[in-house]
PDB file of C-alpha atoms (C1' of nucleotides) in Angstrom:
ATOM      1  CA  MET A   1       4.304  11.945  14.849  1.00 95.00           C
ATOM      2  CA  LEU A   2       7.321  10.363  16.528  1.00 95.00           C
ATOM      3  CA  GLU A   3       8.880  13.814  16.744  1.00 95.00           C
ATOM      4  CA  ILE A   4       5.696  15.359  18.114  1.00 95.00           C
ATOM      5  CA  ILE A   5       5.397  12.653  20.750  1.00 95.00           C
ATOM      6  CA  SER A   6       9.071  13.053  21.606  1.00 95.00           C
ATOM      7  CA  ARG A   7       8.401  16.656  22.661  1.00 93.00           C
ATOM      8  CA  GLY A   8       6.278  15.384  25.494  1.00 92.00           C
ATOM      9  CA  GLU A   9       3.412  13.062  26.334  1.00 94.00           C
ATOM     10  CA  THR A  10       0.441  13.594  24.114  1.00 95.00           C
ATOM     11  CA  TYR A  11      -2.620  11.836  22.757  1.00 96.00           C
ATOM     12  CA  GLY A  12      -4.209  11.197  19.381  1.00 94.00           C
ATOM     13  CA  TYR A  13      -6.710  13.992  19.298  1.00 95.00           C
ATOM     14  CA  GLU A  14      -4.109  16.532  20.307  1.00 95.00           C
ATOM     15  CA  ILE A  15      -1.615  15.216  17.756  1.00 96.00           C
ATOM     16  CA  THR A  16      -4.239  15.754  15.071  1.00 95.00           C
ATOM     17  CA  GLN A  17      -4.613  19.353  16.115  1.00 94.00           C
ATOM     18  CA  GLN A  18      -0.895  19.948  16.277  1.00 93.00           C
ATOM     19  CA  LEU A  19      -0.494  18.584  12.775  1.00 94.00           C
ATOM     20  CA  ARG A  20      -3.210  20.902  11.586  1.00 93.00           C
ATOM     21  CA  GLU A  21      -1.546  23.868  13.240  1.00 91.00           C
ATOM     22  CA  LEU A  22       1.685  22.839  11.581  1.00 91.00           C
ATOM     23  CA  GLY A  23      -0.016  23.290   8.238  1.00 91.00           C
ATOM     24  CA  PHE A  24      -1.288  19.812   7.470  1.00 93.00           C
ATOM     25  CA  THR A  25      -4.773  21.206   7.563  1.00 91.00           C
ATOM     26  CA  ASP A  26      -6.566  18.257   6.051  1.00 91.00           C
ATOM     27  CA  VAL A  27      -5.299  15.611   8.469  1.00 94.00           C
ATOM     28  CA  VAL A  28      -8.245  13.826  10.031  1.00 94.00           C
ATOM     29  CA  GLU A  29      -8.397  11.790  13.212  1.00 94.00           C
ATOM     30  CA  GLY A  30      -8.688   8.432  11.488  1.00 94.00           C
ATOM     31  CA  THR A  31      -5.317   8.903   9.863  1.00 95.00           C
ATOM     32  CA  VAL A  32      -3.645   9.783  13.127  1.00 96.00           C
ATOM     33  CA  TYR A  33      -5.185   6.893  15.013  1.00 96.00           C
ATOM     34  CA  THR A  34      -4.079   4.313  12.485  1.00 96.00           C
ATOM     35  CA  ILE A  35      -0.569   5.577  13.021  1.00 96.00           C
ATOM     36  CA  THR A  36      -0.780   5.573  16.815  1.00 96.00           C
ATOM     37  CA  MET A  37      -2.030   1.979  16.536  1.00 95.00           C
ATOM     38  CA  ARG A  38       1.020   1.122  14.506  1.00 95.00           C
ATOM     39  CA  LEU A  39       3.310   2.772  17.015  1.00 96.00           C
ATOM     40  CA  GLU A  40       1.715   0.646  19.705  1.00 94.00           C
ATOM     41  CA  LYS A  41       1.980  -2.493  17.623  1.00 93.00           C
ATOM     42  CA  ASN A  42       5.657  -1.836  16.973  1.00 94.00           C
ATOM     43  CA  LYS A  43       6.225  -1.080  20.654  1.00 94.00           C
ATOM     44  CA  LEU A  44       7.733   2.335  20.085  1.00 95.00           C
ATOM     45  CA  VAL A  45       5.589   4.048  22.705  1.00 95.00           C
ATOM     46  CA  ASP A  46       4.534   3.661  26.299  1.00 95.00           C
ATOM     47  CA  ILE A  47       0.887   4.239  27.028  1.00 95.00           C
ATOM     48  CA  GLU A  48      -0.964   5.769  29.917  1.00 94.00           C
ATOM     49  CA  LYS A  49      -4.695   6.326  30.104  1.00 93.00           C
ATOM     50  CA  LYS A  50      -5.800   9.463  31.896  1.00 93.00           C
ATOM     51  CA  LYS A  51      -9.217  10.812  32.377  1.00 90.00           C
ATOM     52  CA  SER A  52     -10.190  14.137  30.958  1.00 88.00           C
ATOM     53  CA  ASN A  53     -12.697  16.617  32.318  1.00 88.00           C
ATOM     54  CA  VAL A  54     -13.915  17.623  28.896  1.00 89.00           C
ATOM     55  CA  GLY A  55     -14.602  14.253  27.273  1.00 88.00           C
ATOM     56  CA  PRO A  56     -13.731  10.576  27.260  1.00 92.00           C
ATOM     57  CA  PRO A  57     -10.396   9.339  28.660  1.00 93.00           C
ATOM     58  CA  ARG A  58      -7.245  10.191  26.760  1.00 94.00           C
ATOM     59  CA  LYS A  59      -4.580   7.704  25.804  1.00 95.00           C
ATOM     60  CA  PHE A  60      -1.256   9.394  26.326  1.00 96.00           C
ATOM     61  CA  TYR A  61       1.756   8.289  24.345  1.00 96.00           C
ATOM     62  CA  LYS A  62       5.370   8.661  25.275  1.00 95.00           C
ATOM     63  CA  LEU A  63       8.372   7.487  23.267  1.00 95.00           C
ATOM     64  CA  ASN A  64      10.232   4.612  24.830  1.00 94.00           C
ATOM     65  CA  THR A  65      13.866   3.799  24.062  1.00 95.00           C
ATOM     66  CA  ALA A  66      13.003   1.949  20.868  1.00 94.00           C
ATOM     67  CA  GLY A  67      10.887   4.902  19.779  1.00 94.00           C
ATOM     68  CA  GLN A  68      13.698   7.356  20.384  1.00 94.00           C
ATOM     69  CA  GLU A  69      16.058   5.196  18.381  1.00 94.00           C
ATOM     70  CA  ARG A  70      13.519   4.952  15.611  1.00 94.00           C
ATOM     71  CA  LEU A  71      13.197   8.719  15.585  1.00 95.00           C
ATOM     72  CA  GLU A  72      16.961   9.168  15.359  1.00 94.00           C
ATOM     73  CA  VAL A  73      17.044   6.754  12.440  1.00 93.00           C
ATOM     74  CA  PHE A  74      14.245   8.728  10.848  1.00 94.00           C
ATOM     75  CA  TRP A  75      16.145  11.990  11.113  1.00 94.00           C
ATOM     76  CA  GLU A  76      19.286  10.441   9.678  1.00 93.00           C
ATOM     77  CA  ARG A  77      17.315   9.124   6.725  1.00 93.00           C
ATOM     78  CA  TRP A  78      15.526  12.422   6.366  1.00 94.00           C
ATOM     79  CA  GLU A  79      18.834  14.274   6.192  1.00 94.00           C
ATOM     80  CA  PHE A  80      20.088  11.867   3.594  1.00 93.00           C
ATOM     81  CA  VAL A  81      16.998  11.733   1.431  1.00 93.00           C
ATOM     82  CA  SER A  82      16.128  15.417   1.597  1.00 94.00           C
ATOM     83  CA  SER A  83      19.675  16.453   0.744  1.00 93.00           C
ATOM     84  CA  LYS A  84      19.679  14.108  -2.235  1.00 92.00           C
ATOM     85  CA  ILE A  85      16.311  15.316  -3.437  1.00 93.00           C
ATOM     86  CA  ASN A  86      17.386  18.932  -3.154  1.00 92.00           C
ATOM     87  CA  GLU A  87      20.602  18.113  -4.945  1.00 90.00           C
ATOM     88  CA  LEU A  88      18.581  16.531  -7.723  1.00 90.00           C
ATOM     89  CA  LYS A  89      16.355  19.562  -7.865  1.00 89.00           C
ATOM     90  CA  SER A  90      19.122  22.106  -8.117  1.00 86.00           C
ATOM     91  CA  LYS A  91      21.847  20.376 -10.044  1.00 72.00           C
ATOM     92  CA  GLU A  92      22.255  19.280 -13.598  1.00 60.00           C
ATOM     93  CA  ILE A  93      22.529  15.544 -13.757  1.00 53.00           C
ATOM     94  CA  GLN A  94      25.721  13.967 -14.933  1.00 51.00           C
ATOM     95  CA  ARG A  95      24.828  12.106 -18.078  1.00 52.00           C
ATOM     96  CA  ARG A  96      27.041   9.302 -19.119  1.00 47.00           C
ATOM     97  CA  ARG A  97      26.769   8.343 -22.814  1.00 43.00           C
TER      98      ARG A  97
ATOM     99  CA  MET B   1      12.280   9.356 -11.248  1.00 95.00           C
ATOM    100  CA  LEU B   2       9.968  11.907 -12.826  1.00 96.00           C
ATOM    101  CA  GLU B   3      12.680  14.514 -12.356  1.00 95.00           C
ATOM    102  CA  ILE B   4      15.343  12.242 -13.813  1.00 95.00           C
ATOM    103  CA  ILE B   5      13.200  11.485 -16.829  1.00 96.00           C
ATOM    104  CA  SER B   6      12.416  15.180 -17.231  1.00 95.00           C
ATOM    105  CA  ARG B   7      16.105  15.873 -17.785  1.00 93.00           C
ATOM    106  CA  GLY B   8      15.938  13.887 -21.000  1.00 92.00           C
ATOM    107  CA  GLU B   9      14.822  10.596 -22.468  1.00 94.00           C
ATOM    108  CA  THR B  10      16.114   7.640 -20.523  1.00 95.00           C
ATOM    109  CA  TYR B  11      15.339   4.008 -19.774  1.00 96.00           C
ATOM    110  CA  GLY B  12      14.954   1.814 -16.707  1.00 94.00           C
ATOM    111  CA  TYR B  13      18.413   0.372 -16.497  1.00 95.00           C
ATOM    112  CA  GLU B  14      20.012   3.780 -16.852  1.00 95.00           C
ATOM    113  CA  ILE B  15      17.677   5.303 -14.275  1.00 96.00           C
ATOM    114  CA  THR B  16      18.790   2.629 -11.830  1.00 95.00           C
ATOM    115  CA  GLN B  17      22.395   3.611 -12.374  1.00 94.00           C
ATOM    116  CA  GLN B  18      21.672   7.303 -12.035  1.00 93.00           C
ATOM    117  CA  LEU B  19      19.911   6.711  -8.762  1.00 94.00           C
ATOM    118  CA  ARG B  20      22.893   4.742  -7.546  1.00 93.00           C
ATOM    119  CA  GLU B  21      25.251   7.529  -8.549  1.00 91.00           C
ATOM    120  CA  LEU B  22      23.004   9.962  -6.712  1.00 91.00           C
ATOM    121  CA  GLY B  23      23.683   7.995  -3.546  1.00 91.00           C
ATOM    122  CA  PHE B  24      20.778   5.567  -3.460  1.00 93.00           C
ATOM    123  CA  THR B  25      23.296   2.769  -3.695  1.00 91.00           C
ATOM    124  CA  ASP B  26      20.997  -0.076  -2.842  1.00 91.00           C
ATOM    125  CA  VAL B  27      18.363   0.586  -5.469  1.00 94.00           C
ATOM    126  CA  VAL B  28      17.869  -2.519  -7.560  1.00 94.00           C
ATOM    127  CA  GLU B  29      16.368  -2.846 -11.009  1.00 94.00           C
ATOM    128  CA  GLY B  30      13.156  -4.467  -9.874  1.00 94.00           C
ATOM    129  CA  THR B  31      12.260  -1.419  -7.825  1.00 95.00           C
ATOM    130  CA  VAL B  32      12.826   0.950 -10.699  1.00 96.00           C
ATOM    131  CA  TYR B  33      10.844  -1.128 -13.157  1.00 96.00           C
ATOM    132  CA  THR B  34       7.800  -1.325 -10.932  1.00 96.00           C
ATOM    133  CA  ILE B  35       7.843   2.449 -10.906  1.00 96.00           C
ATOM    134  CA  THR B  36       8.287   2.799 -14.653  1.00 96.00           C
ATOM    135  CA  MET B  37       5.323   0.429 -15.038  1.00 95.00           C
ATOM    136  CA  ARG B  38       3.281   2.716 -12.841  1.00 95.00           C
ATOM    137  CA  LEU B  39       4.292   5.767 -14.832  1.00 96.00           C
ATOM    138  CA  GLU B  40       3.113   3.987 -17.955  1.00 94.00           C
ATOM    139  CA  LYS B  41      -0.125   2.914 -16.347  1.00 93.00           C
ATOM    140  CA  ASN B  42      -0.823   6.461 -15.216  1.00 94.00           C
ATOM    141  CA  LYS B  43       0.078   7.792 -18.660  1.00 94.00           C
ATOM    142  CA  LEU B  44       2.685  10.228 -17.459  1.00 95.00           C
ATOM    143  CA  VAL B  45       5.292   9.168 -20.006  1.00 95.00           C
ATOM    144  CA  ASP B  46       5.652   8.596 -23.709  1.00 96.00           C
ATOM    145  CA  ILE B  47       7.497   5.473 -24.724  1.00 95.00           C
ATOM    146  CA  GLU B  48       9.847   4.662 -27.543  1.00 95.00           C
ATOM    147  CA  LYS B  49      11.667   1.398 -28.010  1.00 93.00           C
ATOM    148  CA  LYS B  50      15.154   1.666 -29.468  1.00 93.00           C
ATOM    149  CA  LYS B  51      17.654  -1.039 -30.138  1.00 91.00           C
ATOM    150  CA  SER B  52      20.971  -1.076 -28.405  1.00 89.00           C
ATOM    151  CA  ASN B  53      24.255  -2.448 -29.667  1.00 89.00           C
ATOM    152  CA  VAL B  54      25.266  -3.695 -26.232  1.00 91.00           C
ATOM    153  CA  GLY B  55      22.175  -5.654 -25.216  1.00 89.00           C
ATOM    154  CA  PRO B  56      18.468  -6.082 -25.650  1.00 93.00           C
ATOM    155  CA  PRO B  57      16.286  -3.175 -26.832  1.00 94.00           C
ATOM    156  CA  ARG B  58      15.804  -0.238 -24.484  1.00 95.00           C
ATOM    157  CA  LYS B  59      12.483   1.288 -23.598  1.00 95.00           C
ATOM    158  CA  PHE B  60      12.967   5.032 -23.515  1.00 96.00           C
ATOM    159  CA  TYR B  61      10.726   7.195 -21.398  1.00 96.00           C
ATOM    160  CA  LYS B  62       9.941  10.838 -21.870  1.00 95.00           C
ATOM    161  CA  LEU B  63       7.608  12.976 -19.769  1.00 95.00           C
ATOM    162  CA  ASN B  64       4.440  14.014 -21.525  1.00 94.00           C
ATOM    163  CA  THR B  65       2.383  17.035 -20.514  1.00 95.00           C
ATOM    164  CA  ALA B  66       0.620  15.148 -17.746  1.00 94.00           C
ATOM    165  CA  GLY B  67       4.001  13.970 -16.461  1.00 94.00           C
ATOM    166  CA  GLN B  68       5.385  17.485 -16.379  1.00 94.00           C
ATOM    167  CA  GLU B  69       2.359  18.692 -14.490  1.00 94.00           C
ATOM    168  CA  ARG B  70       2.704  15.819 -12.063  1.00 95.00           C
ATOM    169  CA  LEU B  71       6.331  16.735 -11.518  1.00 95.00           C
ATOM    170  CA  GLU B  72       5.433  20.356 -10.823  1.00 94.00           C
ATOM    171  CA  VAL B  73       2.853  19.232  -8.318  1.00 94.00           C
ATOM    172  CA  PHE B  74       5.473  16.990  -6.766  1.00 95.00           C
ATOM    173  CA  TRP B  75       7.900  19.851  -6.324  1.00 94.00           C
ATOM    174  CA  GLU B  76       5.234  22.065  -4.781  1.00 93.00           C
ATOM    175  CA  ARG B  77       4.358  19.358  -2.318  1.00 93.00           C
ATOM    176  CA  TRP B  78       8.004  18.682  -1.649  1.00 94.00           C
ATOM    177  CA  GLU B  79       8.585  22.337  -0.824  1.00 94.00           C
ATOM    178  CA  PHE B  80       5.630  22.336   1.478  1.00 94.00           C
ATOM    179  CA  VAL B  81       6.316  19.063   3.261  1.00 94.00           C
ATOM    180  CA  SER B  82      10.065  19.469   3.560  1.00 94.00           C
ATOM    181  CA  SER B  83       9.739  22.975   4.939  1.00 93.00           C
ATOM    182  CA  LYS B  84       7.213  21.775   7.502  1.00 92.00           C
ATOM    183  CA  ILE B  85       9.358  18.824   8.507  1.00 93.00           C
ATOM    184  CA  ASN B  86      12.390  21.042   8.895  1.00 92.00           C
ATOM    185  CA  GLU B  87      10.345  23.505  10.885  1.00 91.00           C
ATOM    186  CA  LEU B  88       9.231  20.680  13.139  1.00 90.00           C
ATOM    187  CA  LYS B  89      12.809  19.551  13.516  1.00 89.00           C
ATOM    188  CA  SER B  90      14.211  22.908  14.453  1.00 87.00           C
ATOM    189  CA  LYS B  91      11.453  24.616  16.353  1.00 73.00           C
ATOM    190  CA  GLU B  92       9.881  24.125  19.698  1.00 59.00           C
ATOM    191  CA  ILE B  93       6.274  23.152  19.313  1.00 53.00           C
ATOM    192  CA  GLN B  94       3.578  25.457  20.545  1.00 51.00           C
ATOM    193  CA  ARG B  95       1.756  23.566  23.221  1.00 51.00           C
ATOM    194  CA  ARG B  96      -1.718  24.589  23.995  1.00 47.00           C
ATOM    195  CA  ARG B  97      -3.023  23.487  27.422  1.00 42.00           C
TER     196      ARG B  97
ATOM    197  C1'  DA C   1      29.542 -22.903 -25.587  1.00 88.82           C
ATOM    198  C1'  DC C   2      29.505 -19.953 -22.103  1.00 88.82           C
ATOM    199  C1'  DC C   3      30.390 -15.832 -19.175  1.00 88.82           C
ATOM    200  C1'  DG C   4      29.399 -11.118 -18.045  1.00 88.82           C
ATOM    201  C1'  DC C   5      27.110  -7.131 -18.847  1.00 88.82           C
ATOM    202  C1'  DT C   6      23.020  -5.041 -20.437  1.00 88.82           C
ATOM    203  C1'  DA C   7      17.940  -4.811 -20.214  1.00 88.82           C
ATOM    204  C1'  DT C   8      13.005  -5.803 -19.142  1.00 88.82           C
ATOM    205  C1'  DT C   9       9.031  -8.240 -16.928  1.00 88.82           C
ATOM    206  C1'  DC C  10       6.172  -9.995 -13.389  1.00 88.82           C
ATOM    207  C1'  DA C  11       4.313 -12.451  -9.364  1.00 88.82           C
ATOM    208  C1'  DG C  12       4.234 -11.991  -4.687  1.00 88.82           C
ATOM    209  C1'  DT C  13       4.773  -9.931   0.039  1.00 88.82           C
ATOM    210  C1'  DG C  14       4.257  -6.635   3.393  1.00 88.82           C
ATOM    211  C1'  DA C  15       3.778  -1.944   4.753  1.00 88.82           C
ATOM    212  C1'  DT C  16       1.552   2.296   4.364  1.00 88.82           C
ATOM    213  C1'  DA C  17      -1.912   6.188   3.792  1.00 88.82           C
ATOM    214  C1'  DC C  18      -6.343   7.356   4.131  1.00 88.82           C
ATOM    215  C1'  DT C  19     -11.442   7.203   4.561  1.00 88.82           C
ATOM    216  C1'  DA C  20     -15.733   6.268   6.551  1.00 88.82           C
ATOM    217  C1'  DT C  21     -18.156   4.894  10.144  1.00 88.82           C
ATOM    218  C1'  DG C  22     -19.265   3.779  14.741  1.00 88.82           C
ATOM    219  C1'  DT C  23     -18.899   4.457  19.624  1.00 88.82           C
ATOM    220  C1'  DA C  24     -18.678   7.101  23.854  1.00 88.82           C
ATOM    221  C1'  DC C  25     -17.954  10.907  27.404  1.00 88.82           C
ATOM    222  C1'  DT C  26     -18.816  15.781  28.815  1.00 88.82           C
ATOM    223  C1'  DT C  27     -20.908  20.334  28.920  1.00 88.82           C
ATOM    224  C1'  DG C  28     -24.218  23.585  27.589  1.00 88.82           C
ATOM    225  C1'  DT C  29     -28.779  24.818  26.169  1.00 88.82           C
ATOM    226  C1'  DA C  30     -33.516  24.860  24.317  1.00 88.82           C
TER     227       DA C  30
ATOM    228  C1'  DT D   1     -34.784  15.874  29.187  1.00 88.82           C
ATOM    229  C1'  DA D   2     -33.457  15.733  24.799  1.00 88.82           C
ATOM    230  C1'  DC D   3     -30.023  16.860  21.885  1.00 88.82           C
ATOM    231  C1'  DA D   4     -26.227  19.415  19.730  1.00 88.82           C
ATOM    232  C1'  DA D   5     -21.370  20.242  19.800  1.00 88.82           C
ATOM    233  C1'  DG D   6     -16.883  19.364  21.131  1.00 88.82           C
ATOM    234  C1'  DT D   7     -13.745  15.905  22.675  1.00 88.82           C
ATOM    235  C1'  DA D   8     -11.715  11.278  22.107  1.00 88.82           C
ATOM    236  C1'  DC D   9     -10.743   6.578  20.381  1.00 88.82           C
ATOM    237  C1'  DA D  10     -11.252   2.318  17.379  1.00 88.82           C
ATOM    238  C1'  DT D  11     -11.540  -0.313  13.214  1.00 88.82           C
ATOM    239  C1'  DA D  12     -12.889  -2.369   8.772  1.00 88.82           C
ATOM    240  C1'  DG D  13     -11.900  -1.634   4.276  1.00 88.82           C
ATOM    241  C1'  DT D  14      -9.679   0.237   0.019  1.00 88.82           C
ATOM    242  C1'  DA D  15      -6.033   1.625  -2.690  1.00 88.82           C
ATOM    243  C1'  DT D  16      -1.473   2.309  -3.250  1.00 88.82           C
ATOM    244  C1'  DC D  17       3.244   1.676  -2.704  1.00 88.82           C
ATOM    245  C1'  DA D  18       8.078  -0.193  -2.019  1.00 88.82           C
ATOM    246  C1'  DC D  19      10.741  -3.872  -2.636  1.00 88.82           C
ATOM    247  C1'  DT D  20      12.393  -8.564  -3.697  1.00 88.82           C
ATOM    248  C1'  DG D  21      13.375 -12.575  -6.339  1.00 88.82           C
ATOM    249  C1'  DA D  22      13.229 -15.065 -10.250  1.00 88.82           C
ATOM    250  C1'  DA D  23      12.770 -15.517 -15.047  1.00 88.82           C
ATOM    251  C1'  DT D  24      13.816 -14.131 -19.724  1.00 88.82           C
ATOM    252  C1'  DA D  25      16.587 -12.280 -23.340  1.00 88.82           C
ATOM    253  C1'  DG D  26      20.171  -9.678 -26.427  1.00 88.82           C
ATOM    254  C1'  DC D  27      25.013  -8.742 -27.212  1.00 88.82           C
ATOM    255  C1'  DG D  28      30.173  -9.128 -27.250  1.00 88.82           C
ATOM    256  C1'  DG D  29      34.262 -11.455 -26.071  1.00 88.82           C
ATOM    257  C1'  DT D  30      37.021 -15.728 -24.850  1.00 88.82           C
TER     258       DT D  30
END
DNA sequence: ACCGCTATTCAGTGATACTATGTACTTGTA
DNA sequence: TACAAGTACATAGTATCACTGAATAGCGGT
């Protein structure tokens, strides 16, 4: 979600749909909103309310500096963890003993 | 941990050390044991207690059928999620609107 | 007797994922 | 004008999870 928001201002309902298009087909709105709430709480996003002509007002999120830093940290950790997991998957383990 | 155990019978303390060798240098024993407890609770492992000549008895874990199935499911999910995350990382998002 | 390494357990904290439900705005239509 | 359908957000509640810190204990060597 941080990455999705980093690509440009967006709002909860749209994030849900993007996740579904990405392949996470069973993501429901509730899940996404609990996460946007957390992003707010942790002050990783700036918020702007804009009215929509097809429904109730949308709450747009935009990464602030802290959010961008958090995203960078995420990607570093992702690189680390995913490389280790793939290493574990492919390689024989060294067994001491 | 399921994958590590699947490579052959092992016990908590040794798993901790293997994880550290893998690069997860700050893993402490407490963390590993809470997970082994969960594996027990969920009946994914068979257990055998064996005495050691360098310390207290070791509790060896071995994946049972349910554990192997769980591990397969894990790897399927890992393939799915990691490919999606990497896709998200590398690709421009399609923006409707 | 005690230190250091080996080895397990458990109580407690805080974060996280997810669901279910409720609310509300807009457009189209029967 | 009632209501269905799509859009949009909020939140209480449940279950799980990750991690820490502290306690306990067995063994070998000094």
